[in-house]
Short mmCIF file of C-alpha atoms and ligand atoms in Angstrom, two decimals:
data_model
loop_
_atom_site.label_atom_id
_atom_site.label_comp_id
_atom_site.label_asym_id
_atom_site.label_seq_id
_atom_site.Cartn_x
_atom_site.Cartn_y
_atom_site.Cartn_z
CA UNK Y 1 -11.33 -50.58 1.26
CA UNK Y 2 -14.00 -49.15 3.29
CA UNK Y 3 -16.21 -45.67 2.35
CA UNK Y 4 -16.68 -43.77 5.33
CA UNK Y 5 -19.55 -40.86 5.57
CA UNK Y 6 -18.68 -38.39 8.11
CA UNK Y 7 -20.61 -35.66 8.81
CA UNK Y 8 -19.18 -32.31 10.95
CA UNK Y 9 -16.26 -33.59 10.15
CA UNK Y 10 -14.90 -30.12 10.06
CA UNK Y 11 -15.95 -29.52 13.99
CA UNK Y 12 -13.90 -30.31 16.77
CA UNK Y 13 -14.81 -33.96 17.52
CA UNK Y 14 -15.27 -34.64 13.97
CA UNK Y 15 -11.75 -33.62 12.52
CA UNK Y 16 -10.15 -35.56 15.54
CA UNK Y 17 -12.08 -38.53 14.07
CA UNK Y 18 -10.80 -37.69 10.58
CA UNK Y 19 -6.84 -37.13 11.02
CA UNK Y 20 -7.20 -40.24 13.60
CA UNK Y 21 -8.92 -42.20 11.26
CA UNK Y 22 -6.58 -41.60 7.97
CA UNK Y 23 -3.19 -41.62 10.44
CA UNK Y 24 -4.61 -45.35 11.45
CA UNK Y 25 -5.64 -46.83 8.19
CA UNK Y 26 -4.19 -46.56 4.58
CA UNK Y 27 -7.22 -49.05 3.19
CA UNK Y 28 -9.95 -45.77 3.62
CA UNK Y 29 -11.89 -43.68 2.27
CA UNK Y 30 -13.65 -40.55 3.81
CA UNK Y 31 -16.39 -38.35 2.90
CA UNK Y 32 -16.36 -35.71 4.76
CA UNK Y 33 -19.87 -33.77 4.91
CA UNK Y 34 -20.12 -30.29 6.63
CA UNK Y 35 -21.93 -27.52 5.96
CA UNK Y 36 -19.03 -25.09 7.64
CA UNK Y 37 -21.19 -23.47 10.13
CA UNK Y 38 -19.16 -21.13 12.26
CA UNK Y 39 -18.28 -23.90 14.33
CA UNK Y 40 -16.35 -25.74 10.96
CA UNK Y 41 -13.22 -24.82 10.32
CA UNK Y 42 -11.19 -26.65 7.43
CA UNK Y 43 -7.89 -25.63 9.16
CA UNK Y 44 -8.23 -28.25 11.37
CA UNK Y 45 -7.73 -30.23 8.27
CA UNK Y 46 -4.51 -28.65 7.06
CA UNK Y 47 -2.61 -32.05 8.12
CA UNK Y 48 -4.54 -33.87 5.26
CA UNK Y 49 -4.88 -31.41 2.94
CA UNK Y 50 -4.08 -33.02 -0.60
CA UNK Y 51 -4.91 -36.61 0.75
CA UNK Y 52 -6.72 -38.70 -2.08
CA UNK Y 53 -8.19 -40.40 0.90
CA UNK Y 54 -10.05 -37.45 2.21
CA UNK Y 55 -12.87 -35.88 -0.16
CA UNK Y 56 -14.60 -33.17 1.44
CA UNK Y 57 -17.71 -32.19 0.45
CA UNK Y 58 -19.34 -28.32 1.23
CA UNK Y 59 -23.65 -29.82 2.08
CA UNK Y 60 -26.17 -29.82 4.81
CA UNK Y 61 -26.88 -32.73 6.36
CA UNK Y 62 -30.58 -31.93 6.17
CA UNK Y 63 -30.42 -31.89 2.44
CA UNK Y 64 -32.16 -35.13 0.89
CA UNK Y 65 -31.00 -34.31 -2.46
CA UNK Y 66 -27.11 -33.80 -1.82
CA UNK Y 67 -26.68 -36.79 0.72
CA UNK Y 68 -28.66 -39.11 -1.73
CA UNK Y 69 -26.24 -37.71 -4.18
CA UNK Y 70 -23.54 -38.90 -2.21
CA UNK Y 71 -24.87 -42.13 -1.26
CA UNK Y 72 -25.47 -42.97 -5.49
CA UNK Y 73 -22.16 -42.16 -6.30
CA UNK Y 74 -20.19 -43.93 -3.79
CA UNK Y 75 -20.19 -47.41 -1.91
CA UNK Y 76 -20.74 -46.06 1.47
CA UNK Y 77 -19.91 -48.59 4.39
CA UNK Y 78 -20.33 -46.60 7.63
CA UNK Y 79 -22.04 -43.11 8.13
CA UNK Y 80 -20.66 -41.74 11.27
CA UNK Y 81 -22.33 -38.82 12.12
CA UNK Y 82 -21.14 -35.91 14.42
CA UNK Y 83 -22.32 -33.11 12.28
CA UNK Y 84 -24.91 -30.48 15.23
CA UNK Y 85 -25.65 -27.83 16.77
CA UNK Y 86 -23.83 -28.25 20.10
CA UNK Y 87 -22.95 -25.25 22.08
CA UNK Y 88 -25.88 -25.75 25.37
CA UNK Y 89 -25.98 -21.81 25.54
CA UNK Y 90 -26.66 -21.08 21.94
CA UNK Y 91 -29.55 -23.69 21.99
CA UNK Y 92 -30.91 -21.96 24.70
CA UNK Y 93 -30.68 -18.51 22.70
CA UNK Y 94 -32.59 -19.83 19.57
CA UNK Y 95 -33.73 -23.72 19.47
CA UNK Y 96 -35.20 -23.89 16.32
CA UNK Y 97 -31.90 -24.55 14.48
CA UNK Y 98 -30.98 -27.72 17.11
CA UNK Y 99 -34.08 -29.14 16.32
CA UNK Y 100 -33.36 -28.05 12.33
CA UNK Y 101 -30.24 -29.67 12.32
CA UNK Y 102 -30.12 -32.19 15.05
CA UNK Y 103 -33.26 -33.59 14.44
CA UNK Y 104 -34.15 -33.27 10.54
CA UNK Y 105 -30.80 -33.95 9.51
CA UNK Y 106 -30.46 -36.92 11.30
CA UNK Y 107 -33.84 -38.18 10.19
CA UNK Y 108 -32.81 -37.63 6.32
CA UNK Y 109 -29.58 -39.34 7.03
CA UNK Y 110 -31.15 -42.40 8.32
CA UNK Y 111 -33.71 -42.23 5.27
CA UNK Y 112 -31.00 -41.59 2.82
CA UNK Y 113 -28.96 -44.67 4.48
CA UNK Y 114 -32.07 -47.01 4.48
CA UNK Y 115 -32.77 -46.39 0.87
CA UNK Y 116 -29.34 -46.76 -0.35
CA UNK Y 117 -28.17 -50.15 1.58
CA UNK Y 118 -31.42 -51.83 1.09
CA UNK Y 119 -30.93 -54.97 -0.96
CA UNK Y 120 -33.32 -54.32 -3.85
CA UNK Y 121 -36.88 -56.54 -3.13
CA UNK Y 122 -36.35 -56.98 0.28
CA UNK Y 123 -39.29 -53.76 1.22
CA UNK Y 124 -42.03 -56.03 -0.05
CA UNK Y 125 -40.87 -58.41 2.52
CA UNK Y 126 -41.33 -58.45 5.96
CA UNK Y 127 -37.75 -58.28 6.79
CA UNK Y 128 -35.83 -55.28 5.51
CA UNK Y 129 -32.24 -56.41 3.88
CA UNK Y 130 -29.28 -54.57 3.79
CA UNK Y 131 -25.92 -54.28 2.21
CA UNK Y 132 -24.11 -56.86 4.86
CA UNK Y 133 -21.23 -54.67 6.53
CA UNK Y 134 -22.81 -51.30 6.61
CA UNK Y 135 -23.55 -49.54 9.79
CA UNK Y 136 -25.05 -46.19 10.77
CA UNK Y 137 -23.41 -44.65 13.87
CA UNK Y 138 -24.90 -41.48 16.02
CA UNK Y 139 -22.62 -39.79 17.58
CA UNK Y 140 -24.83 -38.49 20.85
CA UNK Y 141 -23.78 -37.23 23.99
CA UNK Y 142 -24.29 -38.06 28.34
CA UNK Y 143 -27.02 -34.75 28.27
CA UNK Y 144 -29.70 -36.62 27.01
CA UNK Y 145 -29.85 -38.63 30.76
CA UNK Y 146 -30.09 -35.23 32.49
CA UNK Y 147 -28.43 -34.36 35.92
CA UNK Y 148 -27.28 -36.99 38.39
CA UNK Y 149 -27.29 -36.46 42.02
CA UNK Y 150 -24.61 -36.51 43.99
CA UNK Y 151 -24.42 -40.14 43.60
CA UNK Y 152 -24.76 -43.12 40.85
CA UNK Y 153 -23.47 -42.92 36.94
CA UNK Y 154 -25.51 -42.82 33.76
CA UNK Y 155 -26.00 -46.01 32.54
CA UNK Y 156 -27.30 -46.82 29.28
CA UNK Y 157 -30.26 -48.12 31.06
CA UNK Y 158 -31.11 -44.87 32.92
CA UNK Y 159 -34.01 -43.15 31.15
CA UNK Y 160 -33.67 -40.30 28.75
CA UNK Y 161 -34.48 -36.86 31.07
CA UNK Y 162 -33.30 -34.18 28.50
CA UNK Y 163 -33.10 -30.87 30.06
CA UNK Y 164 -32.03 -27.91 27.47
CA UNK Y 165 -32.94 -27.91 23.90
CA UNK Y 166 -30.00 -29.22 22.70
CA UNK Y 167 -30.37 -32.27 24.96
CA UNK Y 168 -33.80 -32.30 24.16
CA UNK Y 169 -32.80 -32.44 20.53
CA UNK Y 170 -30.09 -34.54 20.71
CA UNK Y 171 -32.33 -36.88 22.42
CA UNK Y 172 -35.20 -36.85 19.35
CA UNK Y 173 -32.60 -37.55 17.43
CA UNK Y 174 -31.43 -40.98 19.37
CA UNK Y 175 -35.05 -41.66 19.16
CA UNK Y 176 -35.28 -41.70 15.38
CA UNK Y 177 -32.32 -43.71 15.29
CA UNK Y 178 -33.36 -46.60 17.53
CA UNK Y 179 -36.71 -46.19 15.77
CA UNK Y 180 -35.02 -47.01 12.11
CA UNK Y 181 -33.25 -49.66 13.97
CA UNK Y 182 -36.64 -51.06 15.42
CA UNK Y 183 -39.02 -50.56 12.73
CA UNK Y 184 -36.47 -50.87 9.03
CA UNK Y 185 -33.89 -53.45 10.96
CA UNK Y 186 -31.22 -50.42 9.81
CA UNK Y 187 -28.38 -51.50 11.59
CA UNK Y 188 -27.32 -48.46 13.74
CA UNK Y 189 -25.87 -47.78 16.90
CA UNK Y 190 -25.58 -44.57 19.01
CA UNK Y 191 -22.82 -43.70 21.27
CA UNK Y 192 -23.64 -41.40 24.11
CA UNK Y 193 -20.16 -39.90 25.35
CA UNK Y 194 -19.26 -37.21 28.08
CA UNK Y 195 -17.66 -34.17 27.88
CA UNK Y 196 -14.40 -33.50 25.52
CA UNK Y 197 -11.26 -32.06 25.67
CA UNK Y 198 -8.71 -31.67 23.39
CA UNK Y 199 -6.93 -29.78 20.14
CA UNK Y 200 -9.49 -27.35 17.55
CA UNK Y 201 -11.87 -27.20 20.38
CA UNK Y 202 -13.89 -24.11 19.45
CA UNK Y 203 -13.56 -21.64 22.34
CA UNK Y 204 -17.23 -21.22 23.01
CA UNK Y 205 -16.45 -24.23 25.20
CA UNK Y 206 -15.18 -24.01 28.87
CA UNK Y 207 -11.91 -25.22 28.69
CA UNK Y 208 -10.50 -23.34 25.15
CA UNK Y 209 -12.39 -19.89 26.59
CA UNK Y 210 -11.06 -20.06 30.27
CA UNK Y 211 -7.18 -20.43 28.36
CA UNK Y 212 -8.06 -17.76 26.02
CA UNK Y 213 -9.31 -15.25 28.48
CA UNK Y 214 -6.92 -16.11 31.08
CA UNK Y 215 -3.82 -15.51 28.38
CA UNK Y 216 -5.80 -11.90 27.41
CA UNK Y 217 -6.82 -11.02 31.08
CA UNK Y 218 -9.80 -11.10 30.75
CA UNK Y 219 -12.60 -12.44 33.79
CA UNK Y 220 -13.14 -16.01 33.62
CA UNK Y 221 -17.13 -16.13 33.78
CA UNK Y 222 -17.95 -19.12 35.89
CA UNK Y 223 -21.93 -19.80 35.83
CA UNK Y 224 -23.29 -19.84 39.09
CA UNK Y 225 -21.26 -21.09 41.90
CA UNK Y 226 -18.79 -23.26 39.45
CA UNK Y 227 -19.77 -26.69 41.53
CA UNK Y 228 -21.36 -28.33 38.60
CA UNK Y 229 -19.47 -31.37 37.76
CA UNK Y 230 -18.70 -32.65 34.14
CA UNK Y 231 -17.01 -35.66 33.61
CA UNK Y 232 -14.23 -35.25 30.95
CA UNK Y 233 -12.70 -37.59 28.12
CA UNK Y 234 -9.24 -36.56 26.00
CA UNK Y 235 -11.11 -35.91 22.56
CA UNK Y 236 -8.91 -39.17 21.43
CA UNK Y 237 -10.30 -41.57 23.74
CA UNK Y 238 -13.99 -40.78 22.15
CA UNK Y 239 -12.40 -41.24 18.80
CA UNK Y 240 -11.07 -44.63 19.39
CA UNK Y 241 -14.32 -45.97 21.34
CA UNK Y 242 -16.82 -44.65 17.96
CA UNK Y 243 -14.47 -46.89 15.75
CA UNK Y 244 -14.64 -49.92 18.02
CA UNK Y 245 -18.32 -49.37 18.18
CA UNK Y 246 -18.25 -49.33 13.55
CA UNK Y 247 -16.41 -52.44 13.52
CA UNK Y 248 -17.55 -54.82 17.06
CA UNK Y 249 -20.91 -53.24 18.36
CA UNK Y 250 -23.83 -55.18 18.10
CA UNK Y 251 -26.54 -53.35 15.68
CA UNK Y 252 -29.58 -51.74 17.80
CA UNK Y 253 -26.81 -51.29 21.18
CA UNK Y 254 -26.35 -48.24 22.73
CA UNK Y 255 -22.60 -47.47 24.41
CA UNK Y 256 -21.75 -44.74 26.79
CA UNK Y 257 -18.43 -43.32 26.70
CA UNK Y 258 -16.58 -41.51 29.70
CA UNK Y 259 -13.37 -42.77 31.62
CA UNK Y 260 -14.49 -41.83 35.09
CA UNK Y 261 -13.13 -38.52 35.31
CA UNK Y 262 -15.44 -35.87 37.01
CA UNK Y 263 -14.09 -32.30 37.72
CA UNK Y 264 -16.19 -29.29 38.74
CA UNK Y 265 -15.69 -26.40 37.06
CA UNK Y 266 -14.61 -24.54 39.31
CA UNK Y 267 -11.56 -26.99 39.49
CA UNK Y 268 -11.06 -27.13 35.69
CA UNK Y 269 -11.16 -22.90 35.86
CA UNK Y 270 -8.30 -22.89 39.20
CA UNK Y 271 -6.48 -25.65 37.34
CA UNK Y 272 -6.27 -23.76 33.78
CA UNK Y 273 -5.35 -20.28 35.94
CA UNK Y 274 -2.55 -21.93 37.67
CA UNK Y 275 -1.07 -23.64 34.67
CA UNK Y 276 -0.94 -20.37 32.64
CA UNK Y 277 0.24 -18.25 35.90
CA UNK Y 278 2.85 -21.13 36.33
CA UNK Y 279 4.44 -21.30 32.70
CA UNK Y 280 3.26 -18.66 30.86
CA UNK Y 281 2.45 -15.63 32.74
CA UNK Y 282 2.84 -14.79 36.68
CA UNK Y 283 0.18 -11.93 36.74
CA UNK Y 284 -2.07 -14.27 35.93
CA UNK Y 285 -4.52 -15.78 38.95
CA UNK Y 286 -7.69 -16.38 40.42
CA UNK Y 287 -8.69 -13.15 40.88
CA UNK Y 288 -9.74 -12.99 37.00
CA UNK Y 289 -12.31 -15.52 37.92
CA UNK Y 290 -15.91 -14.10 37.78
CA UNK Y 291 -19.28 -15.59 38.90
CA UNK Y 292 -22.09 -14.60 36.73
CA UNK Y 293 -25.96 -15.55 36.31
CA UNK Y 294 -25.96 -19.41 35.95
CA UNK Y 295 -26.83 -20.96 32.87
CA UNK Y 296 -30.91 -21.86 32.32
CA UNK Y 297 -31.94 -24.97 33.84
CA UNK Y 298 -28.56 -25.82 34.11
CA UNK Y 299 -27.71 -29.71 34.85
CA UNK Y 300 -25.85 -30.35 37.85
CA UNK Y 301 -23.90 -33.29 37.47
CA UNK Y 302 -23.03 -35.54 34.75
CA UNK Y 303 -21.15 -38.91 35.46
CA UNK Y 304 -21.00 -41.64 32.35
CA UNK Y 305 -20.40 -45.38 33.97
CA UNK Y 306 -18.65 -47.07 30.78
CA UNK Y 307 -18.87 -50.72 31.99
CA UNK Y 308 -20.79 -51.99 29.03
CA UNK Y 309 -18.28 -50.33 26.17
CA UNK Y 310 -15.30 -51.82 28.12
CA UNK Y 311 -16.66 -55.26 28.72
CA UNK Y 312 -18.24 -56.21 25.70
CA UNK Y 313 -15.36 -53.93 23.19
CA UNK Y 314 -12.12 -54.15 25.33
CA UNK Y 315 -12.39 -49.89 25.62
CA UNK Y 316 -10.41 -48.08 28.11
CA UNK Y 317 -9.32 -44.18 28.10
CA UNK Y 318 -5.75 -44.45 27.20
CA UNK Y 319 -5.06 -40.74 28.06
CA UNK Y 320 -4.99 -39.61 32.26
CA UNK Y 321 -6.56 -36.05 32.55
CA UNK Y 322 -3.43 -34.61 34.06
CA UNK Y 323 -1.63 -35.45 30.68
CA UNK Y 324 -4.51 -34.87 28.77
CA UNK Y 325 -5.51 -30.93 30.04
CA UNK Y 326 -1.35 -30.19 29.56
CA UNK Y 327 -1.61 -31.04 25.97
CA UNK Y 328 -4.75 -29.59 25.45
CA UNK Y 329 -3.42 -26.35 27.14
CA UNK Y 330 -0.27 -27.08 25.06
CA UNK Y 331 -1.51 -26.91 21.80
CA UNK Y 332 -3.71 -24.25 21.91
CA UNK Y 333 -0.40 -21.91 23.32
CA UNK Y 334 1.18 -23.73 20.27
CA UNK Y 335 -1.68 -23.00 17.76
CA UNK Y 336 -2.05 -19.07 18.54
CA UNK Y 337 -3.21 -18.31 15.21
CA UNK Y 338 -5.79 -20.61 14.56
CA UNK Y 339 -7.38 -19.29 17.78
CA UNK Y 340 -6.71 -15.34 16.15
CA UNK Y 341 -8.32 -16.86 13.17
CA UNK Y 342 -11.49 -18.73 15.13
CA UNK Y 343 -11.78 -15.65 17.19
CA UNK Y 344 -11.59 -13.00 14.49
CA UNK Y 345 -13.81 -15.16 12.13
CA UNK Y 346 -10.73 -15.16 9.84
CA UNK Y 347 -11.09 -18.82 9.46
CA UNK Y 348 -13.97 -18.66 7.15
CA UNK Y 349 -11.35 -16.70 4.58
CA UNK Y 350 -9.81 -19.88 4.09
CA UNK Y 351 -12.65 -21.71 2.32
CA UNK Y 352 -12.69 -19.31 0.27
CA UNK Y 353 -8.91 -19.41 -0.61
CA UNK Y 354 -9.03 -23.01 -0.94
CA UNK Y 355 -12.25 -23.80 -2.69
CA UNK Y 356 -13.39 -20.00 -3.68
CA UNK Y 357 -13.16 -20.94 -7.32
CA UNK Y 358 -15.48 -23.82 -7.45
P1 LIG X 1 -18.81 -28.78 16.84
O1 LIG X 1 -19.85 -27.74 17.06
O2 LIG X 1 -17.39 -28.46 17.11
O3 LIG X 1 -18.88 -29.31 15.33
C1 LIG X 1 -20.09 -29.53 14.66
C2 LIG X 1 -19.80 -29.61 13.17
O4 LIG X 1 -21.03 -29.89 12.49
C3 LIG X 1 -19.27 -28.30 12.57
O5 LIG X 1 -18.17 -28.58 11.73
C4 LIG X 1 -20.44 -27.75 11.77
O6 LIG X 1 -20.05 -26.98 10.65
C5 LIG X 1 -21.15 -29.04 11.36
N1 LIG X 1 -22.58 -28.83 11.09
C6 LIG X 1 -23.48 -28.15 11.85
N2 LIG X 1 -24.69 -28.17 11.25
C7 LIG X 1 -24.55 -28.89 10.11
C8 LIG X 1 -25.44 -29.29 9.09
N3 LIG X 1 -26.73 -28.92 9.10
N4 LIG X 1 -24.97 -30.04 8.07
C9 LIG X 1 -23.66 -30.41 8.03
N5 LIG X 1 -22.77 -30.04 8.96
C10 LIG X 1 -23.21 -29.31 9.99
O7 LIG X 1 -19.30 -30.03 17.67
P2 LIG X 1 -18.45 -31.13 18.47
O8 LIG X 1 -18.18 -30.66 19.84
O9 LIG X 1 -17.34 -31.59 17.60
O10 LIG X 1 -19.55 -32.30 18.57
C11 LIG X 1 -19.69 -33.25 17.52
C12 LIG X 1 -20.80 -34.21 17.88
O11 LIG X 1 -20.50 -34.87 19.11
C13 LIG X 1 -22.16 -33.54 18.11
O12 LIG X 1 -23.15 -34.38 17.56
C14 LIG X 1 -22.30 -33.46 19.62
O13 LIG X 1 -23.65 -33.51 19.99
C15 LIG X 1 -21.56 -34.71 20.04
N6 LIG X 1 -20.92 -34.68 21.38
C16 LIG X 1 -20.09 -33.65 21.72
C17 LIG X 1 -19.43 -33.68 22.94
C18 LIG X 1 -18.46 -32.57 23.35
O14 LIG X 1 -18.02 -32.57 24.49
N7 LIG X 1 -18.10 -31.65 22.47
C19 LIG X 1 -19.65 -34.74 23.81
C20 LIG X 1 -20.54 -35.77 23.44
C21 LIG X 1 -21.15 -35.73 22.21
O1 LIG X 2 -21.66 -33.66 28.14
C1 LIG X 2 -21.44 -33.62 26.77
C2 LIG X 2 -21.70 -32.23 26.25
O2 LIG X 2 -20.60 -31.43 26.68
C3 LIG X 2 -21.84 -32.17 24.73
O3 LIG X 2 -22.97 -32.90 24.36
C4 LIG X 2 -21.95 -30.72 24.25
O4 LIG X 2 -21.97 -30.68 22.84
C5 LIG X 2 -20.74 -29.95 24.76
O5 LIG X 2 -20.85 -28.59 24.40
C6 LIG X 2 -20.63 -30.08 26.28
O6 LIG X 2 -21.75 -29.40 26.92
P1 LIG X 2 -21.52 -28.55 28.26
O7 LIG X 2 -22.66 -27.61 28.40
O8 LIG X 2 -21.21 -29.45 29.40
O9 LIG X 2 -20.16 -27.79 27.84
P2 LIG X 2 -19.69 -26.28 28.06
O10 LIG X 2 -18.24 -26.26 27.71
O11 LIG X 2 -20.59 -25.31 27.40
O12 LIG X 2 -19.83 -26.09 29.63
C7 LIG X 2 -19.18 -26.94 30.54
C8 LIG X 2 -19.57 -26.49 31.93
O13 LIG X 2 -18.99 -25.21 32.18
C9 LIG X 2 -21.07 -26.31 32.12
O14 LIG X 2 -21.42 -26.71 33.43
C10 LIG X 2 -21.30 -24.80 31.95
C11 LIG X 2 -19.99 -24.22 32.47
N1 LIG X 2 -19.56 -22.96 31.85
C12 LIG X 2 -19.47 -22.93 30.50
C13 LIG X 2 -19.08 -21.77 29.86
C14 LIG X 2 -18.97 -21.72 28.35
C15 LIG X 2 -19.25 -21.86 32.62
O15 LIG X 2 -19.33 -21.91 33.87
N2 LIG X 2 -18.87 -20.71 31.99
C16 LIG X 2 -18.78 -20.60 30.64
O16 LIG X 2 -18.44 -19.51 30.13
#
């Protein structure tokens, strides 16, 4: 059986990972680290509530003392770990808690990770030993490449060029990692994927806010002149490339994720409007779309080329983005009152029913 660390795993990305995970393997275990910022939300974990599998666990990942907790009382095989800051604009309001989280807690991660798989002797030597099978993965994103032209793909080879804060921090982060991986032979790997779609996205993000103010009529605010392009993956896809990474990649790699599938927003905004004026609601159209001030230093485009993920680990996006944005758009009209709840801030009630007592 294999002991899984997974941090945010209470975010969007991060419960995806979770339900995937446990719906995939019975032979599993899964710690499941957040510290419930207002971007957690243990509703997206109703499916599994109960599980034996599933032990979630209420910590920061910056905390040395909890996580080396953790680490003592369990036989941890993987740390996976999603658990940021990672809303662009929010980053750009206050940095300090990007580089707080992002950074620090990552660093005490590795440290934690390195002191509990290290095979006891092995620091005198020259070669740091570890606990064979374990693997430390950092779940990072396209940003910290910065803005392509109108032409070319990030590849991992293209050199880090982090623009806002979060990149910036995200990109410290991959640092520390490939330096634990250079300097302590941890083995670790970072994933660097493009932008997500998909269920218990929190709707701070484009897609879930464009649905929810289209459905309450309210203006869609497009930053600048909406021609930025992001290049999107089903929230799925990214799940099922991080695993392949755990159990094939080669220790020190980086992978980029993306499935070649670059919108501009302003096409992702039109799309979303014509859906919801289509099958939900005919007074609904363009005309709620707004342009306001663009966002600071705002990257242009991203575009992930995935060549290296899909030769050496056999990883293709199984999900088209037609099907993909219908079921995103699907599920949130489905799942009303967990947007109510995220939107109200009602969501944080339910900790506190469920665990209130401990
Ligand atoms: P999210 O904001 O939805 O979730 C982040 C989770 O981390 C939340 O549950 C939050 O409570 C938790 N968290 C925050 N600070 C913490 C701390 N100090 N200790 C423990 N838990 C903490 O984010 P997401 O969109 O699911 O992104 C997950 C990861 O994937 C991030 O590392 C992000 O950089 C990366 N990423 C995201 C995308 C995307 O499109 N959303 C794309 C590529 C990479
Ligand atoms: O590329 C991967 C990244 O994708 C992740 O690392 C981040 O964690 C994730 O938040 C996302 O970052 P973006 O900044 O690309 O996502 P966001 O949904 O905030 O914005 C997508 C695009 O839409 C971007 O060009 C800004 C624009 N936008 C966004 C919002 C919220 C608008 O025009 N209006 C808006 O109201």
């Amino acid at each position: 059986m294999r002991t899984y660390l997974v941090t945010g795993g209470a975010g969007f990305i991060g419960s995806n990972y979770v339900l995937q995970l446990l719906q995939k393997d019975a032979e599993v275990l899964v710690l499941n680290v957040d510290k419930l910022t207002y971007a957690g939300n243990l509703e997206n974990l109703r499916a599994i509530e109960g599980d034996k599998r599933h032990v979630f666990v209420q910590a920061d990942i910056c905390d040395p003392v909890r996580i080396a907790e953790l680490f003592a009382s369990y036989d941890i095989d993987y740390v996976v770990n999603f658990a940021a800051e990672s809303h662009v604009d929010r980053s750009i309001s206050d940095p300090q808690i990007f580089t707080q989280t992002n950074v620090l807690g990552t660093v005490n991660l590795l440290q934690c990770a390195r002191e509990a798989w290290q095979v006891v002797g092995s620091a005198a030597s020259a070669d740091d030993r570890y606990r064979p099978g374990v693997r430390y993965l950092q779940v990072s994103t396209d940003e910290v490449y910065g803005s392509l032209g109108p032409e070319g793909f990030f590849t991992e080879q293209t050199p880090l060029d982090p623009h806002s804060p979060y990149a910036a921090s995200k990109a410290a982060a991959d640092l520390f990692v490939k330096a634990f991986g250079d300097t302590y032979r941890l083995p670790v790997n970072i994933t660097r994927c493009s932008n997500n779609y998909g269920p218990f996205q929190f709707p701070e993000k484009l897609i879930p806010l464009m649905l929810n103010n289209a459905l309450h009529h309210q203006a869609l605010p497009v930053y600048g002149d909406g021609m930025q392009v992001r290049d999107w993956l089903y929230v799925e896809d990214h799940c099922k490339a991080i695993d392949l990474v755990l159990e094939g990649g080669v220790p020190g790699e980086v992978y980029n994720i993306g499935g070649h599938n670059e919108r501009t927003n302003i096409q992702i905004v039109k799309g979303i409007l014509s859906y919801v004026g289509e099958k939900v609601d005919r007074s609904v159209d363009e005309r709620l779309i707004e342009h306001v001030t663009d966002r600071k230093g705002h990257d242009r485009r991203y575009g992930i080329d995935p060549t290296k993920i899909g030769e050496a680990l056999g990883w293709r996006p199984q999900t088209a983005f037609e099907d993909g944005i219908v079921r995103t758009i699907q599920w949130y009209l489905d799942n009303q009152d967990w947007v109510a709840g995220v939107t109200s801030g009602a969501y944080r009630d339910y900790y506190k029913r469920m665990y209130g007592a401990r």
